[in-house]
XYZ file of C-alpha atoms in Angstrom:
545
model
C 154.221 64.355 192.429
C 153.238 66.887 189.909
C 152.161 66.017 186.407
C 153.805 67.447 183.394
C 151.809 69.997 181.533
C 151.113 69.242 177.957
C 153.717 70.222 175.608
C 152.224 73.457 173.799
C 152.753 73.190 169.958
C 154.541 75.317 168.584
C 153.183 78.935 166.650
C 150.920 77.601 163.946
C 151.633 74.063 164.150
C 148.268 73.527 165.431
C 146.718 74.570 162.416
C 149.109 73.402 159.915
C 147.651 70.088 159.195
C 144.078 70.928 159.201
C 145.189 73.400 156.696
C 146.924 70.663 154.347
C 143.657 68.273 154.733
C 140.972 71.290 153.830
C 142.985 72.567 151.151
C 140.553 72.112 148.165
C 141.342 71.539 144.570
C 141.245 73.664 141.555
C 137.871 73.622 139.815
C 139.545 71.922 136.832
C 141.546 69.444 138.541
C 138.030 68.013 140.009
C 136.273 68.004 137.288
C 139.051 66.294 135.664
C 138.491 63.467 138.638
C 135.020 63.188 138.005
C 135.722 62.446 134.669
C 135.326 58.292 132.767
C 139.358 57.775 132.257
C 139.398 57.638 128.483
C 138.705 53.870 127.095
C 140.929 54.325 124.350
C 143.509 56.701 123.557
C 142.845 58.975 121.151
C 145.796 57.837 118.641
C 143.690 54.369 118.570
C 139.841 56.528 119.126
C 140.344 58.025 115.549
C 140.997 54.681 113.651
C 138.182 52.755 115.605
C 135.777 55.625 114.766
C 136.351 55.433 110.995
C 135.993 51.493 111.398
C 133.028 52.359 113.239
C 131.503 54.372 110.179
C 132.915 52.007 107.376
C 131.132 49.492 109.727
C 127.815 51.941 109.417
C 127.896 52.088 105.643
C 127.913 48.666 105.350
C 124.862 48.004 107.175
C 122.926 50.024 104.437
C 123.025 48.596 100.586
C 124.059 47.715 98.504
C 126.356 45.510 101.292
C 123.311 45.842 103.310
C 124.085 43.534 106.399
C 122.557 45.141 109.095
C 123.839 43.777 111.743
C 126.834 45.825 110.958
C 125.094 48.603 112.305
C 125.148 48.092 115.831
C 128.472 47.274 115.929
C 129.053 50.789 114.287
C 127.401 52.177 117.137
C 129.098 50.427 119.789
C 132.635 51.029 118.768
C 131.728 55.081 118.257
C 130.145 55.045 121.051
C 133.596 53.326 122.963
C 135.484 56.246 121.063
C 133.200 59.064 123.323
C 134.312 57.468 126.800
C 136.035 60.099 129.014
C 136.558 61.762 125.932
C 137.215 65.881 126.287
C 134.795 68.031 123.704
C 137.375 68.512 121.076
C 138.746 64.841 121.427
C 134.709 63.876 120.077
C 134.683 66.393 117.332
C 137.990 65.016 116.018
C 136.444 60.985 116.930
C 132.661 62.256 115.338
C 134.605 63.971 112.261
C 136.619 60.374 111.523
C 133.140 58.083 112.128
C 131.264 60.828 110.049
C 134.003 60.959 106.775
C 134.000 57.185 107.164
C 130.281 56.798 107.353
C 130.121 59.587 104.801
C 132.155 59.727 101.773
C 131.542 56.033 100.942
C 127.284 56.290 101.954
C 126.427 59.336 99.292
C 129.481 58.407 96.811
C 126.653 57.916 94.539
C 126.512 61.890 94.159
C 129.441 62.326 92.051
C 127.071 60.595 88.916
C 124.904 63.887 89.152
C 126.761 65.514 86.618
C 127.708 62.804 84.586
C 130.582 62.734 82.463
C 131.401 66.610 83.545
C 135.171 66.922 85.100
C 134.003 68.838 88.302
C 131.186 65.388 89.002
C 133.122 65.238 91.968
C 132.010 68.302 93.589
C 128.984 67.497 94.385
C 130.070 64.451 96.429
C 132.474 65.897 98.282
C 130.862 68.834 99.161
C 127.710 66.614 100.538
C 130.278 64.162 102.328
C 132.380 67.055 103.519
C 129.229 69.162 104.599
C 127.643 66.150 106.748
C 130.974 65.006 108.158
C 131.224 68.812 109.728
C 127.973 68.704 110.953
C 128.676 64.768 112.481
C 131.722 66.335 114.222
C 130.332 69.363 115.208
C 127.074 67.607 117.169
C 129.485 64.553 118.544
C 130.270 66.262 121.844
C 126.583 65.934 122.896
C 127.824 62.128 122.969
C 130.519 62.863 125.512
C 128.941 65.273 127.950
C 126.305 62.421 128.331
C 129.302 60.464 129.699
C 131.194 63.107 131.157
C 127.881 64.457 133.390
C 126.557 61.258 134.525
C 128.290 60.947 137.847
C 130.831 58.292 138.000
C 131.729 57.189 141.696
C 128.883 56.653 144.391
C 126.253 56.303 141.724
C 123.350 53.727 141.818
C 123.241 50.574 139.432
C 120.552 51.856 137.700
C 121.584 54.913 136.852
C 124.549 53.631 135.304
C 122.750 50.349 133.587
C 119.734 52.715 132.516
C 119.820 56.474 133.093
C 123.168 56.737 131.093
C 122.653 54.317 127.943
C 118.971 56.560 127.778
C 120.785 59.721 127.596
C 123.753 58.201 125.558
C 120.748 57.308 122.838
C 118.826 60.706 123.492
C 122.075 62.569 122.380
C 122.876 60.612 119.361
C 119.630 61.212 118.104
C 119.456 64.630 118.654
C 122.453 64.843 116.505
C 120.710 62.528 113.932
C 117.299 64.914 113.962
C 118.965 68.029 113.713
C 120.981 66.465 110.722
C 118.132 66.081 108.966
C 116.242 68.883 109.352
C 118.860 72.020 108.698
C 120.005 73.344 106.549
C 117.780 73.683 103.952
C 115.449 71.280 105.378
C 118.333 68.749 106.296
C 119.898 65.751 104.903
C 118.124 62.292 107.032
C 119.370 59.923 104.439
C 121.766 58.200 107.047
C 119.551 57.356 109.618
C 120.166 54.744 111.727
C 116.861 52.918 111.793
C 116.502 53.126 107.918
C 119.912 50.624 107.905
C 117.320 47.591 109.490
C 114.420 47.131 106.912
C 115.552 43.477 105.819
C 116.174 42.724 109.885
C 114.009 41.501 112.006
C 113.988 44.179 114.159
C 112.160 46.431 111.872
C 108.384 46.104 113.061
C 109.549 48.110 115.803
C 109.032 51.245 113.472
C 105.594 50.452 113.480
C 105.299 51.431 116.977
C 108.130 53.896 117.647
C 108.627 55.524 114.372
C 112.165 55.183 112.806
C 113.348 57.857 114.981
C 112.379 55.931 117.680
C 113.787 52.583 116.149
C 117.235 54.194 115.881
C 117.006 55.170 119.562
C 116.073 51.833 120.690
C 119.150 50.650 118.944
C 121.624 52.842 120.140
C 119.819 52.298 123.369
C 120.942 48.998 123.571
C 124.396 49.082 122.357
C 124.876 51.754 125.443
C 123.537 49.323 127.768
C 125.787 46.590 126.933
C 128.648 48.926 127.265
C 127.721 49.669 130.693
C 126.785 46.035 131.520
C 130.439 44.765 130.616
C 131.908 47.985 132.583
C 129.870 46.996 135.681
C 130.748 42.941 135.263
C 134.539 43.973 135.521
C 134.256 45.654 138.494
C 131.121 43.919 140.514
C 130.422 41.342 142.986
C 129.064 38.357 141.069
C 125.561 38.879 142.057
C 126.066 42.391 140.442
C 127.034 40.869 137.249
C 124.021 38.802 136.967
C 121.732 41.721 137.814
C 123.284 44.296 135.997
C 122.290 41.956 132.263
C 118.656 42.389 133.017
C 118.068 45.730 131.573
C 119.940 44.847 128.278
C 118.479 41.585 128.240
C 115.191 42.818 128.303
C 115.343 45.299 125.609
C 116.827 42.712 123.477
C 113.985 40.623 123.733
C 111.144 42.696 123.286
C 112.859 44.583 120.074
C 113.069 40.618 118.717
C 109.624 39.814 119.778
C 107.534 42.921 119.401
C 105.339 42.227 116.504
C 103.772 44.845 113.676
C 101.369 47.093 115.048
C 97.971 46.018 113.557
C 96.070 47.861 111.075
C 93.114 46.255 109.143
C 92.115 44.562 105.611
C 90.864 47.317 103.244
C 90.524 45.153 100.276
C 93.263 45.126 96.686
C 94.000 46.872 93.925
C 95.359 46.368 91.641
C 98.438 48.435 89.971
C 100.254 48.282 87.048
C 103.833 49.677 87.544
C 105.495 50.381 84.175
C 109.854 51.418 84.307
C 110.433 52.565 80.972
C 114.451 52.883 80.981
C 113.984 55.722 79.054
C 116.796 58.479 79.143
C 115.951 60.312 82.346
C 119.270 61.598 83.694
C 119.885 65.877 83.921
C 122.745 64.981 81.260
C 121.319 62.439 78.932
C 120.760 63.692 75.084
C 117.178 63.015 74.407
C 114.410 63.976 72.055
C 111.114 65.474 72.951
C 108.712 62.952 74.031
C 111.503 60.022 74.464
C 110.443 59.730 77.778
C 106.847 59.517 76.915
C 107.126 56.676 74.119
C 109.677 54.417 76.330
C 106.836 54.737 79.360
C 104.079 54.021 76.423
C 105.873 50.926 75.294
C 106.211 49.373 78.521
C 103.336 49.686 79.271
C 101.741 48.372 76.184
C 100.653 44.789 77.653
C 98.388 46.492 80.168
C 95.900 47.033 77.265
C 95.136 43.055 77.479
C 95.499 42.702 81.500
C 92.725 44.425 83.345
C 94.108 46.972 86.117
C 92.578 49.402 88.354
C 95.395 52.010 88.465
C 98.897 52.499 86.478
C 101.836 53.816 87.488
C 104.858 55.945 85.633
C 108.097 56.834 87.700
C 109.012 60.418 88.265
C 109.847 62.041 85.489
C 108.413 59.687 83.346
C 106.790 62.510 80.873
C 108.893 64.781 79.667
C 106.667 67.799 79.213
C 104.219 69.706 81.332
C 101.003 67.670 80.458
C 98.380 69.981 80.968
C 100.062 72.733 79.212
C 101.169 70.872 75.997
C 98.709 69.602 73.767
C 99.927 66.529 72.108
C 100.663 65.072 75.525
C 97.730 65.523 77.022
C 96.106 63.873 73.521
C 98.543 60.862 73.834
C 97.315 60.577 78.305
C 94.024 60.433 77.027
C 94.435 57.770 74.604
C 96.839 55.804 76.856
C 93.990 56.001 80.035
C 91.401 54.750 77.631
C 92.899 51.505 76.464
C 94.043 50.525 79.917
C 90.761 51.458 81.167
C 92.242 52.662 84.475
C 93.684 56.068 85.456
C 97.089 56.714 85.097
C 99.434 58.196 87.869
C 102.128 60.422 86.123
C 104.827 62.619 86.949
C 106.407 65.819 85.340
C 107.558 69.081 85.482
C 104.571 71.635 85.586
C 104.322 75.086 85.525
C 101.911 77.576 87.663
C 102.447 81.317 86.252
C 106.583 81.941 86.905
C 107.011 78.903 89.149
C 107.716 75.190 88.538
C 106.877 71.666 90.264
C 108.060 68.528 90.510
C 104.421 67.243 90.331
C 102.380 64.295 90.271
C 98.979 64.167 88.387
C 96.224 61.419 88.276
C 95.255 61.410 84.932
C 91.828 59.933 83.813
C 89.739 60.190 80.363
C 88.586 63.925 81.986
C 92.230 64.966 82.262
C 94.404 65.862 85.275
C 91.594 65.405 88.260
C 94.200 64.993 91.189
C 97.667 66.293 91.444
C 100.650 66.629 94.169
C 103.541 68.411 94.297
C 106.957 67.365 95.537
C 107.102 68.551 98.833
C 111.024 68.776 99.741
C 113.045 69.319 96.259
C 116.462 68.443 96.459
C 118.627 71.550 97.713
C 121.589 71.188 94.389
C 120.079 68.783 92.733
C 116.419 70.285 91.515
C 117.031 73.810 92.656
C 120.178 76.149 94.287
C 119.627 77.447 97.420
C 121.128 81.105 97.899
C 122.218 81.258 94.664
C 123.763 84.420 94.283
C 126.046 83.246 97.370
C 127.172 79.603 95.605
C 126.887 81.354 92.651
C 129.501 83.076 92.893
C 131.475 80.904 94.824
C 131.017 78.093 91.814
C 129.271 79.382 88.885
C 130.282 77.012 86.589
C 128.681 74.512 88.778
C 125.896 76.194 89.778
C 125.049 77.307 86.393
C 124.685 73.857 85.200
C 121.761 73.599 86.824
C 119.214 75.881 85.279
C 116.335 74.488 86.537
C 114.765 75.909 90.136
C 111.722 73.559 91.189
C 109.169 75.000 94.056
C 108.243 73.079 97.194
C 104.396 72.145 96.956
C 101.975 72.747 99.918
C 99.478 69.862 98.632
C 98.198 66.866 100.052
C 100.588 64.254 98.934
C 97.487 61.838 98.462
C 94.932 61.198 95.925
C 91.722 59.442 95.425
C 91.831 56.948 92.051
C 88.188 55.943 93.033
C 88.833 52.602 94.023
C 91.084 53.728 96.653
C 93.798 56.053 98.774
C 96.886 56.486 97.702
C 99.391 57.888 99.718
C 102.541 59.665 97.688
C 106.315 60.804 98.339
C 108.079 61.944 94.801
C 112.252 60.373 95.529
C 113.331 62.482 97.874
C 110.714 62.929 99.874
C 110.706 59.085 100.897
C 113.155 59.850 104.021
C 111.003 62.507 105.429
C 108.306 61.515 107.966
C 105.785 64.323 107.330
C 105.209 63.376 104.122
C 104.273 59.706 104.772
C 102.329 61.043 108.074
C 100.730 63.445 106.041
C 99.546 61.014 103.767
C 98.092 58.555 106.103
C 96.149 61.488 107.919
C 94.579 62.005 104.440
C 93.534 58.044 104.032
C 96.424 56.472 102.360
C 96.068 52.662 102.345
C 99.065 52.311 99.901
C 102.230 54.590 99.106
C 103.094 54.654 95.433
C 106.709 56.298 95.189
C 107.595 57.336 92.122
C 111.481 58.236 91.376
C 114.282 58.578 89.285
C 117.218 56.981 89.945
C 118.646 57.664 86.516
C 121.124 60.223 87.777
C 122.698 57.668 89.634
C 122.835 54.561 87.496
C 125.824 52.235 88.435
C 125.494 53.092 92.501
C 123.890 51.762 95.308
C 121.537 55.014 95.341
C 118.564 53.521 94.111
C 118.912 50.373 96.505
C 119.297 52.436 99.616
C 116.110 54.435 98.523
C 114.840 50.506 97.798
C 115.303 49.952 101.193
C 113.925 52.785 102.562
C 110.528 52.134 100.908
C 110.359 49.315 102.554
C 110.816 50.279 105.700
C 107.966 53.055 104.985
C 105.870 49.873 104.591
C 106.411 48.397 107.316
C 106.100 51.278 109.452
C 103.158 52.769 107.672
C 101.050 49.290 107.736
C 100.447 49.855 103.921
C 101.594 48.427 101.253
C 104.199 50.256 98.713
C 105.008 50.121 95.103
C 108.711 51.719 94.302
C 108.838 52.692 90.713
C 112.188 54.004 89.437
C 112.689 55.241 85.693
C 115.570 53.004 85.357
C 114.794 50.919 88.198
C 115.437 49.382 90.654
C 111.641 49.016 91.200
C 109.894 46.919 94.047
C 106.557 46.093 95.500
C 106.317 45.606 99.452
C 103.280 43.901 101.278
C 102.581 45.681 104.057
C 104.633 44.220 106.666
C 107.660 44.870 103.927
C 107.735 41.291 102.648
C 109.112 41.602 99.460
C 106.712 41.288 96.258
C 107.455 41.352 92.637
C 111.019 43.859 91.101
C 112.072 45.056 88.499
C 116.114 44.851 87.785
C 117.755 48.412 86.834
C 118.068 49.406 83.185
C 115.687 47.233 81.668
C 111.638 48.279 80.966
C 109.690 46.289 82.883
C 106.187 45.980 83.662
C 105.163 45.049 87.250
C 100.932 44.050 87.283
C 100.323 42.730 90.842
C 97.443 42.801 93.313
C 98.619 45.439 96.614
C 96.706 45.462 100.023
C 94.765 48.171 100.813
C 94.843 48.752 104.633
C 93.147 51.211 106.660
C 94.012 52.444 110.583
C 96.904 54.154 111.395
C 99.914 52.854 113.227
C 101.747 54.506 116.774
C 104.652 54.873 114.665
C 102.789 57.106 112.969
C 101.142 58.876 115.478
C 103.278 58.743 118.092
C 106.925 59.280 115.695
C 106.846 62.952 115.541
C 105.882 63.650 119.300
C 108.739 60.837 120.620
C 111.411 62.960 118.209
C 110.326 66.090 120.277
C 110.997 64.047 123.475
C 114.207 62.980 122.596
C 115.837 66.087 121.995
C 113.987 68.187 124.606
C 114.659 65.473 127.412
C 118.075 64.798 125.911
C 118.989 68.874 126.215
C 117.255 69.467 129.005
C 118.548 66.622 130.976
C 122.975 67.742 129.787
C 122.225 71.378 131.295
C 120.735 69.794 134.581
C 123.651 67.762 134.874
C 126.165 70.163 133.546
C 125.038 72.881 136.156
C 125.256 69.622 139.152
C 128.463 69.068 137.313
C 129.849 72.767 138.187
C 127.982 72.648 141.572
C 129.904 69.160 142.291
C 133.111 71.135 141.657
C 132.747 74.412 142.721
């Protein structure tokens, strides 16, 4: 019996199904696999972002509850999930105009009374919503790159909310450092100075605070993404990590610094009229600082205190001033921190002087003016653009190159004019000179009737408590506030009413790792985070190739 021969297939149908089962996809169709599956879609994404920046806002003052702020960053961050580059612009733009318009609102009292005082604020709000949008896809590619199937827990529970944090930081830094030396008066970490998370600054920096927090907010996302799709041993495990972080950002206490002895200040708010637009007389400014200060001539003090701006005429240059600081330092029988416009030749400072019964020994200029507020950047470009606007503003203050410290004799005071409060070199510079207090002297009288002069409040104290040294906030019109130096809060002064504050400060001496460590952990976090998207972007391309 013969057996049959195998049936032949026939031409090509021996390699037609291989053919079908090797066929490979388009590089865009796999990479649109790899992809998170969008959380929400985007017709819901926008209206949870702008909840997410109302949300934001809120945790800063004059609201000021700051647990707000992490669930700001949770539900942006929920809006970034499998999100496409342009679908986070459009989600960063809504969280950034909702975060935005509401946080620097306060702007539009610049001008006062002027028609066009709503420029200013919507330029600002309109400039750092664009910027918000613009950086928000660093957000997504942290999601997008991080490989979804086959990866380990901890990548997912740890690697991914590290990166998540890395990016929005990086868009945070370079926020506040360009253009024109940047705009870092929404940082995160600045919203938590009345929580009692805030002694972390003291040993990450406020960079690093803010990191820590959107750290965690990642982590939970990814711990409830794992939990719906683990074995129940998973979901147990996969809590540790958040857990953890938790705990030691509600534990960790103030980084130690030592006892350096008192002093004892004398903090006089004049109310006088301080704003760009208020009618005044020469030396109105002088007399309301004179007269509320007047009971320091019975109360012994070792240093007093005027607010920015709190002489209205350049004090070594003009006479009569100088005659009326020289009478004023010898009945309080302490030197007398001042602040004023000076001149040097052609160019002018916002500058600080210590003033004793020898004159101006000590001085410090303002370090970052305000780019549209004390001078115009580019002129001839916005000039022309605006010159009605921009020709309001006549006068064009110089950035100073000096030590913002000075030495009163019985101690080391550290200094940041307004502005400069939300800038870390200044307050590192001034502890690398000695500071063992901050005296920050301002003028909030632009602004009166806003919550700009609490959320600078605010972020003196968190300079406290990450600086280890005690701070005295003195506004023109207020509001003005002494901090202890683990930012308990001392003795205030309400806004528009003279005050006098007289109180015995800490002196503290040693220097904090939020301080030394702040500016080298920024560096970290936006090297790492770049470095570590165009690793994963190239694996990304390799994956799908």
């Amino acid at each position: 019996m013969t057996q049959a021969a195998p049936s032949q297939p026939a031409p090509g149908a021996g390699t037609h199904e291989p053919r079908a089962t090797a066929r490979t996809e388009s590089p865009g169709r796999a990479r649109t696999r790899l992809l998170d599956p969008p959380l929400l879609p985007l017709w819901a994404a926008v209206p949870v972002a702008a909840l997410a920046g109302l949300a934001l806002d809120g945790a800063f003052p004059s609201l000021g509850w700051w647990p707000l702020a992490f669930v700001a960053v949770t539900l942006s961050l929920l809006t970034f999930i499998g999100r496409r580059a342009w679908g986070a612009v459009l989600v960063g733009a809504a969280f950034g105009a909702a975060f935005w318009f509401p946080h620097v609102s306060w702007s539009s009292r610049f001008l006062g009374d002027d028609p066009l005082g709503w420029v200013p604020w919507v330029a600002l709000a309109t400039v750092q919503t664009l910027f918000t949008a613009a950086l928000s896809p660093l957000i997504t590619l942290a999601y997008r790159w991080v490989p979804r199937r086959g990866t380990a827990g901890a990548l997912r529970l740890v690697g991914l909310p590290l990166l998540v944090a890395g990016a929005w930081m990086t868009r945070e830094l370079a926020m506040g450092s360009w253009p024109y030396g940047g705009f870092p008066w929404g940082r995160l970490g600045m919203s938590q100075s009345a929580s009692p998370i805030a002694p972390v600054a003291s040993w990450l920096g406020v960079s690093g605070l803010g990191f820590c927090m959107v750290l965690l907010c990642a982590a939970v996302i990814e711990v409830v993404r794992t939990v719906r799709t683990g074995s129940t041993t998973r979901r147990w495990t996969a809590a540790v990590p958040a857990v953890a972080l938790a705990a030691l950002l509600l534990v960790a206490p103030q980084f130690p610094t030592s006892d350096a002895g008192t002093l004892r200040v004398g903090a006089a708010q004049g109310d006088g009229p301080a704003a760009y637009s208020d009618a005044r007389e020469p030396g109105d400014m002088l007399d309301s600082q004179l007269a509320a200060s007047a009971p320091l001539e019975d109360d012994q003090v070792d240093l007093v205190v005027w607010p920015e701006g709190g002489v209205d005429s350049d004090p070594p240059a003009t006479t009569s001033t100088a005659v009326a600081l020289d009478s004023a330092v010898r009945r309080y029988g302490a030197p007398l921190l001042l602040n004023a416009a000076s001149a040097d030749g052609d160019l002018i400072y916002n500058r600080s002087f210590l003033w004793t019964q020898d004159g101006a020994v000590a001085s410090h200029a303002k370090r970052h003016p305000v780019p549209f507020g004390e001078y115009v950047p580019d002129r001839w470009l916005y000039g022309a653009i605006v010159p009605s606007l921009v020709n309001l503003l006549g006068r064009e203050y110089t950035p100073g190159t000096d030590v913002p410290a000075v030495d009163t004799g019985d101690a080391v005071v550290g200094l940041a004019i307004c502005f400069d409060v939300v800038f870390d070199d200044v307050i590192r510079e001034g502890i690398g000179n000695g500071a063992q207090a901050f005296m920050f002297q301002t003028n909030n009288a632009d602004f009166r009737g806003t919550d700009e002069n609490l959320q600078q409040t605010a972020f003196a104290r968190m300079r406290a408590i990450e600086t280890g040294r005690a701070v005295v906030n003195l506004s023109t019109t207020g509001t003005s506030q002494v901090f202890a130096p683990d930012g308990a809060a001392g003795r205030s002064l309400p806004a528009a009413e003279p005050g006098l504050i007289v109180t015995d400060v800490e002196l503290r001496d040693g220097v904090t790792a939020g301080v030394a460590l702040g500016p080298w952990l920024q560096v970290l976090m936006a090297a790492g985070t770049l470095v570590t998207l165009v690793a994963l972007g190239v694996a990304a391309r390799r994956r799908t190739a």
